[in-house]
mmCIF file of C-alpha atoms in Angstrom:
data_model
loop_
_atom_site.group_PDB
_atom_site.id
_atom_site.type_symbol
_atom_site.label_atom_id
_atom_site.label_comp_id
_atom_site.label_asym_id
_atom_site.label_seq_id
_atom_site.Cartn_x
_atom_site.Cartn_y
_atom_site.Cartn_z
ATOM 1 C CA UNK A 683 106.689 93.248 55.622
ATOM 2 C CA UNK A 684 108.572 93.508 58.677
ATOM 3 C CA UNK A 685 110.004 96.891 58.288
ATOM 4 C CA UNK A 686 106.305 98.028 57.187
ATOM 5 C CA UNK A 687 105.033 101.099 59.665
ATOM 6 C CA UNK A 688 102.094 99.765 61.689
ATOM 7 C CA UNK A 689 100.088 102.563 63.151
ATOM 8 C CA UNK A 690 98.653 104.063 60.433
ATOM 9 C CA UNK A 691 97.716 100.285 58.354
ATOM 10 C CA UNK A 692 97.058 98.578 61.510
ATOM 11 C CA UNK A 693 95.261 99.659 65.021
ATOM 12 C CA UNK A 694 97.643 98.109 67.450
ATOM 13 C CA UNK A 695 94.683 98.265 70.377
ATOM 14 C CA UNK A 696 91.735 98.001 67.814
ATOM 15 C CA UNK A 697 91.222 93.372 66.983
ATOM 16 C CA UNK A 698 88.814 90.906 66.490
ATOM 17 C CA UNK A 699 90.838 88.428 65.005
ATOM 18 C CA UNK A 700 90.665 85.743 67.592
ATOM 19 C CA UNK A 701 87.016 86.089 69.273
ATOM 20 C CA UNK A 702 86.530 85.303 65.479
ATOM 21 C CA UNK A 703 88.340 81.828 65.897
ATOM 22 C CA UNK A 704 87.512 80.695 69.130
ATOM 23 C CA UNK A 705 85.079 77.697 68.826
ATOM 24 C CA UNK A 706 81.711 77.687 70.696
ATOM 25 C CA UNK A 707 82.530 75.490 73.665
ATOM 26 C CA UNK A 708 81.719 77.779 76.691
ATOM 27 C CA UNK A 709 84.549 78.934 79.041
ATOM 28 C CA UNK A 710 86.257 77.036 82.099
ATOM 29 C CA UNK A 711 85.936 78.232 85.689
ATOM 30 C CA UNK A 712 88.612 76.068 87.033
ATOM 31 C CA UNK A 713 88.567 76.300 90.979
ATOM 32 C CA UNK A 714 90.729 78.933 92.666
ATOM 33 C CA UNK A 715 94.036 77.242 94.186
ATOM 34 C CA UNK A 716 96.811 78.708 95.980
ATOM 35 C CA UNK A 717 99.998 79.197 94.869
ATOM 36 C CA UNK A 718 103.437 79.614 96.696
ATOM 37 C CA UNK A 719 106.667 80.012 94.657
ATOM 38 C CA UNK A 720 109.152 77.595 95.177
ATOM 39 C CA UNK A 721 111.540 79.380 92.904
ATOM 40 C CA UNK A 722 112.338 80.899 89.751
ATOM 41 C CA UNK A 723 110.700 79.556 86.341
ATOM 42 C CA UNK A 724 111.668 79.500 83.133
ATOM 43 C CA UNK A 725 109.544 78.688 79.678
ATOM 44 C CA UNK A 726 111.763 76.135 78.197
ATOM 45 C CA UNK A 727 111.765 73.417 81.202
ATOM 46 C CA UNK A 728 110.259 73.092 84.818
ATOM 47 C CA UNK A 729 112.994 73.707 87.491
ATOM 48 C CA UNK A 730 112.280 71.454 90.648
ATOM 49 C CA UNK A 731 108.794 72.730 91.525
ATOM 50 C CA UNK A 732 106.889 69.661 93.228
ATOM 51 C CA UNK A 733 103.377 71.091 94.113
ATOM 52 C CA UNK A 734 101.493 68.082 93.556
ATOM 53 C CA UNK A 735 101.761 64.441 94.045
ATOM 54 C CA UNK A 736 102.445 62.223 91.083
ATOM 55 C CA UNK A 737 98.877 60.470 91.258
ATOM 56 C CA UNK A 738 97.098 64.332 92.043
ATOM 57 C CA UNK A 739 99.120 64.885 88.339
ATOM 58 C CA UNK A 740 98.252 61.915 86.660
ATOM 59 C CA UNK A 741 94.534 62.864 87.307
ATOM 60 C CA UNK A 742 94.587 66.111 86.817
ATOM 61 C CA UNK A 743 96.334 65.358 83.522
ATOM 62 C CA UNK A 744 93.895 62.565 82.464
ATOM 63 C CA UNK A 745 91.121 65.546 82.911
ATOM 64 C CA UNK A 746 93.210 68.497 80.985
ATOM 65 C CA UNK A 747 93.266 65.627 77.833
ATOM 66 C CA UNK A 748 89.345 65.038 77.733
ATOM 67 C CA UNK A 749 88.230 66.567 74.474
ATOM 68 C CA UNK A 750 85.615 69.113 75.933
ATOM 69 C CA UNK A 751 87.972 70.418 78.778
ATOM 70 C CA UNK A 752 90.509 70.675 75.963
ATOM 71 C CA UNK A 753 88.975 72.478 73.768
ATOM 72 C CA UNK A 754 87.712 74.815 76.584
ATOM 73 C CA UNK A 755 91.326 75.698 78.030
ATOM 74 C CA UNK A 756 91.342 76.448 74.260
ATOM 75 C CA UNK A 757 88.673 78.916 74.240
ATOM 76 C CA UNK A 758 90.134 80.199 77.122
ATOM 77 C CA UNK A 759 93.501 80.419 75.900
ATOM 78 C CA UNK A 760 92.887 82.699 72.841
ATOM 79 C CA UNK A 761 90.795 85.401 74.981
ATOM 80 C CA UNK A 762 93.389 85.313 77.310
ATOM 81 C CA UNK A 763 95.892 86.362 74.655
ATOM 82 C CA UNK A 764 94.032 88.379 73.332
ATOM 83 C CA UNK A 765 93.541 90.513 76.428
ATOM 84 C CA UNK A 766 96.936 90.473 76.941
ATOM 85 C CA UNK A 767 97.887 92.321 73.795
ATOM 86 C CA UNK A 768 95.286 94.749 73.519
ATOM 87 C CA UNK A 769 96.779 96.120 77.085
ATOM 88 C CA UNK A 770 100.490 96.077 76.197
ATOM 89 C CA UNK A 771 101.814 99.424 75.963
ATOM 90 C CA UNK A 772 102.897 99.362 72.736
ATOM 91 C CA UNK A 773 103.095 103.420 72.550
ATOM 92 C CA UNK A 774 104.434 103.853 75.789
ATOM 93 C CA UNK A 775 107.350 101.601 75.297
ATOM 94 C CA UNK A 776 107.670 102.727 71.440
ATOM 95 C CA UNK A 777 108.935 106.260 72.078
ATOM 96 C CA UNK A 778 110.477 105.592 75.594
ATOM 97 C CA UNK A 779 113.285 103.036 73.411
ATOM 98 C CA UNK A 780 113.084 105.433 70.558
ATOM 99 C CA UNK A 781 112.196 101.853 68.264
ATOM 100 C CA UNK A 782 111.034 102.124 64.948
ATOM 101 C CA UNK A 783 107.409 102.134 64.277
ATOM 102 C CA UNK A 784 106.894 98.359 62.214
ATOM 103 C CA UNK A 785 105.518 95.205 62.485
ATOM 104 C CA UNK A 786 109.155 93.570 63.714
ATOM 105 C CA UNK A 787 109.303 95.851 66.306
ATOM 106 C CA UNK A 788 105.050 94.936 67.548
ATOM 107 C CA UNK A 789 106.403 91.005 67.242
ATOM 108 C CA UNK A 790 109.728 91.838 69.188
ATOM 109 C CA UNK A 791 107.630 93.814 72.297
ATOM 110 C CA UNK A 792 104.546 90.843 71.755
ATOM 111 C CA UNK A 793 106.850 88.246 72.486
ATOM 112 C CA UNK A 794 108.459 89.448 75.476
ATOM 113 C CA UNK A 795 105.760 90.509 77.010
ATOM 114 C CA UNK A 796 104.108 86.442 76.430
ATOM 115 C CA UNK A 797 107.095 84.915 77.665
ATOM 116 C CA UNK A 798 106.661 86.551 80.791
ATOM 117 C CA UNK A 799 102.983 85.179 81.079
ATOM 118 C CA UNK A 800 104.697 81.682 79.960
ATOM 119 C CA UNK A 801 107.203 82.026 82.955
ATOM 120 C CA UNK A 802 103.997 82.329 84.953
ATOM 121 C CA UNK A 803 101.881 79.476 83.588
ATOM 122 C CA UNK A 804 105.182 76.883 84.064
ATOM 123 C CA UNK A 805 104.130 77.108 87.569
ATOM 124 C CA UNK A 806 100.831 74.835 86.543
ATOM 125 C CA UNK A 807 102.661 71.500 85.517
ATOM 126 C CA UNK A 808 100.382 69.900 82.484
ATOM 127 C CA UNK A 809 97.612 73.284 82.325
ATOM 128 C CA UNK A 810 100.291 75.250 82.098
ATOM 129 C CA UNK A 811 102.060 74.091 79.090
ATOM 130 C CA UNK A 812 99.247 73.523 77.219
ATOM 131 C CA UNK A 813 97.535 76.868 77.629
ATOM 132 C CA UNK A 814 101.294 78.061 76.748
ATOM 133 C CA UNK A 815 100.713 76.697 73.032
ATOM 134 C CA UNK A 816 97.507 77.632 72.354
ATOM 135 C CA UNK A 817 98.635 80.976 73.370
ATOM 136 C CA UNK A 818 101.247 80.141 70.714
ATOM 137 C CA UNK A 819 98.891 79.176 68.320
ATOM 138 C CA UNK A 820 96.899 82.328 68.851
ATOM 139 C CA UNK A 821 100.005 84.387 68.345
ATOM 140 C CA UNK A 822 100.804 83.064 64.959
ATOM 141 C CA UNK A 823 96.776 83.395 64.019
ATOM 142 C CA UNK A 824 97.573 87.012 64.738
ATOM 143 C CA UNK A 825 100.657 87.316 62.861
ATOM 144 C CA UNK A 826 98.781 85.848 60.137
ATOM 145 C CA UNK A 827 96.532 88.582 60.223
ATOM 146 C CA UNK A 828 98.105 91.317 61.003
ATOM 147 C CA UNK A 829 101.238 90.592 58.142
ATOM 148 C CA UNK A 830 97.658 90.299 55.168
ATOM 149 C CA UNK A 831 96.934 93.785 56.688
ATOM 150 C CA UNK A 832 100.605 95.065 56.311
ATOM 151 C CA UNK A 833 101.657 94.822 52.878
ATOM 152 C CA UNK A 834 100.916 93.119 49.863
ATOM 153 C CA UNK A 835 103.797 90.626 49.198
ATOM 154 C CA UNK A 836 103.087 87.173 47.426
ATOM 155 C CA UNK A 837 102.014 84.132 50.071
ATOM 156 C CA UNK A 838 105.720 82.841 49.545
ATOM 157 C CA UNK A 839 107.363 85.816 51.059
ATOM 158 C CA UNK A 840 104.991 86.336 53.682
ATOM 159 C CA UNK A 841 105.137 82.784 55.243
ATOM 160 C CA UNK A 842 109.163 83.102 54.775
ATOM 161 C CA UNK A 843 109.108 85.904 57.007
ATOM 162 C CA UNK A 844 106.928 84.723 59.440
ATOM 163 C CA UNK A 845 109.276 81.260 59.253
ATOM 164 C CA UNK A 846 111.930 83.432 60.339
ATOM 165 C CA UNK A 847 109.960 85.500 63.374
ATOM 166 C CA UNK A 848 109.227 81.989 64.525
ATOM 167 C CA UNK A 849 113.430 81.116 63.972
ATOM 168 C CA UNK A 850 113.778 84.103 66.320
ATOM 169 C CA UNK A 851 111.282 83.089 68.603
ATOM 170 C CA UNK A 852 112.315 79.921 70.002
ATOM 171 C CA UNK A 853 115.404 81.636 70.404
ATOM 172 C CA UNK A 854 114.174 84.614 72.515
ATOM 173 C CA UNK A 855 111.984 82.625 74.372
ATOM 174 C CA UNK A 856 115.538 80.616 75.700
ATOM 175 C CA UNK A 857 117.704 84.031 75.412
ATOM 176 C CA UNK A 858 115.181 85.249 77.911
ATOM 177 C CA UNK A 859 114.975 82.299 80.007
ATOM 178 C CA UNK A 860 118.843 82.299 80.624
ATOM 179 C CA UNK A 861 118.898 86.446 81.604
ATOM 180 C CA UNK A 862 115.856 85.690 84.351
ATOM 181 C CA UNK A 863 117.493 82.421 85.479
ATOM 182 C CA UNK A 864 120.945 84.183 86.042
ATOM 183 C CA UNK A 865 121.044 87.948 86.458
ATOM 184 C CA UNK A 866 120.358 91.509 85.531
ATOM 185 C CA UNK A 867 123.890 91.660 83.752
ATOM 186 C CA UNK A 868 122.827 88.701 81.153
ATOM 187 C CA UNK A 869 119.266 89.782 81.025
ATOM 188 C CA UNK A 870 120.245 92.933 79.656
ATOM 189 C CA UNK A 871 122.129 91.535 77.066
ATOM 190 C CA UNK A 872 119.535 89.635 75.806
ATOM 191 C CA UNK A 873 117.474 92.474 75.568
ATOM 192 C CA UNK A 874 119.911 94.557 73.899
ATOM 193 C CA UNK A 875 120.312 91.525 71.201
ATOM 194 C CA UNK A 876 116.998 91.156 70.839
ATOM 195 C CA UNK A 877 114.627 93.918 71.601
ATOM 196 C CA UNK A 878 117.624 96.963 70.549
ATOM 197 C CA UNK A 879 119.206 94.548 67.507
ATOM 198 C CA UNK A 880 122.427 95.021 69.261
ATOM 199 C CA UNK A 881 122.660 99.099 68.122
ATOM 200 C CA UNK A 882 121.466 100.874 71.174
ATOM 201 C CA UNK A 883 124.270 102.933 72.881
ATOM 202 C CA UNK A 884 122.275 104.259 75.679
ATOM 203 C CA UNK A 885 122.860 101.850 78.947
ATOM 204 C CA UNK A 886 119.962 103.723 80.492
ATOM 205 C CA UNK A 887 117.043 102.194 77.829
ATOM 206 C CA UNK A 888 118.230 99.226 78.279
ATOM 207 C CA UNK A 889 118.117 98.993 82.362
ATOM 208 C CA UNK A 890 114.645 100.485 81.357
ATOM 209 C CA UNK A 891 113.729 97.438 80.126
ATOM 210 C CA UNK A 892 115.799 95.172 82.955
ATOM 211 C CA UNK A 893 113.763 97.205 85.896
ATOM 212 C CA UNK A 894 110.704 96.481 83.657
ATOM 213 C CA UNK A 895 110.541 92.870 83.256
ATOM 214 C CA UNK A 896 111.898 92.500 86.828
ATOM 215 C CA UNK A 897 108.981 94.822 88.342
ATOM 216 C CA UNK A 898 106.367 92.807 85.968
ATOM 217 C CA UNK A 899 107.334 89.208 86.583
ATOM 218 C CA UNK A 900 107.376 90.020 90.648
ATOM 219 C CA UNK A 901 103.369 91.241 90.041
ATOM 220 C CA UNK A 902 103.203 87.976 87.778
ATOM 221 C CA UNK A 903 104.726 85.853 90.106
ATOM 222 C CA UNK A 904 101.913 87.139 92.621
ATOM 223 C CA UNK A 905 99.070 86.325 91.129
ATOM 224 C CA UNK A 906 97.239 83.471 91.432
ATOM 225 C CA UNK A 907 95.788 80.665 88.352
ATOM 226 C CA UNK A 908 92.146 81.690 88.900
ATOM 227 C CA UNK A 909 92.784 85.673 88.490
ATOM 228 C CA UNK A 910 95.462 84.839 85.409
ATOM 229 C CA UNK A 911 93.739 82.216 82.994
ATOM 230 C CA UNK A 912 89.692 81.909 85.012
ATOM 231 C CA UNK A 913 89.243 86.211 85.924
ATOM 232 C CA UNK A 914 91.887 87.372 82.841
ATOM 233 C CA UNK A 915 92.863 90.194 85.411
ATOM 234 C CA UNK A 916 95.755 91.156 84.194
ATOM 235 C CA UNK A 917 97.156 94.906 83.876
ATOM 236 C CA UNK A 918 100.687 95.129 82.300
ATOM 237 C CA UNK A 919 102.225 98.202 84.629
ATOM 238 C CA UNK A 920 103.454 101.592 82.960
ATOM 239 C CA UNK A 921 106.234 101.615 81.102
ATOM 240 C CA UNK A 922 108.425 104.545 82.596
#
């Protein structure tokens, strides 16, 4: 399945797998707030960032937890995500790293370009993480999907490859965290582990991709809560 060519099973810019799954609650409007950063962010932990008072938290955390709010963030969640894939550009960044056309490879350029939204949302304390994992949850509702669409394996091997995409997930998501925390020189190892499967010999694809997340997560970084989770404004730049 994971080695299965995608474009012509599988529309990467063409879904309506998770409008179909989000539940009827309405959508949340939170109110606009301003947002300095303090400093980097990474996806795994919260580095020092104090924002908001401990009782400001408390309350805003009591209100995240009440079961309508909830399950609006979660409404909210899977259109964001949703939006944010169908604008990747998958093509663009495809033939620019000369990567093979399969579902591993949508899945490898998927999750890097989420954990740069989750770098974003650890700004937002208790919002943040949870519209993190229902952004997780939407993912592997895609996955699902997407892997029925691919190829028709047994149930067994399809959830024991998408076991193991999860395996490699977690440990992107910290592989990643480490290269933005540190610098360009460990970044761009992780990417050629991860993204290049440590068999890319051309330096120059790989600062490609260094310049790339670099350029993105300053726009990122930018933007404020209201225009990222309330608006959904966001444009991924071009992949060059």
């Amino acid at each position: 399945m994971l080695c299965m060519p995608v474009r012509s099973i599988l529309a990467f810019q063409s879904r309506t797998v998770c409008c179909a799954a989000i539940k009827p609650h309405g959508l949340m409007y939170p109110n606009n707030t301003n947002f300095t950063i303090a400093k980097r962010h990474a996806v795994t932990d919260f580095i020092g960032i104090n924002t908001k008072s401990k009782i400001s938290e408390f309350i805003n955390r009591f209100q995240i937890m009440n079961p309508l709010n909830k399950s609006k963030y979660e409404a909210n969640s899977w259109i964001l995500y949703e939006k944010l894939v169908d604008q990747i550009p998958f093509d663009q960044i495809i033939i620019k790293l000369d990567l093979p056309d399969t579902f591993n490879s949508w899945f490898i350029i998927t999750e890097l370009h989420l954990w740069m939204i989750f770098v974003r949302l650890m700004n937002e304390g208790t919002q943040g993480t949870m519209i993190r994992n229902f952004i997780m949850e939407a993912l592997w509702n895609d996955v699902e999907f997407r892997s029925k669409k691919l190829a028709t394996v047994s149930a067994d091997v399809r959830h024991r490859q998408i076991k193991e995409l999860s395996d490699q997930l977690r440990g992107a998501l910290v592989g990643y965290d480490e290269g933005w925390l540190s610098n360009d020189m460990v970044l761009a190892s992780m990417v050629w582990r991860r993204i290049f499967n440590k068999e890319c010999n051309d330096p120059e694809k790989i600062e490609l991709v260094v310049k790339y997340i670099r350029k993105q997560m300053s726009i990122l970084q930018l933007q404020t809560f209201d225009s990222l989770f309330t608006k959904k404004d966001v444009k991924w730049i071009k992949f060059v």
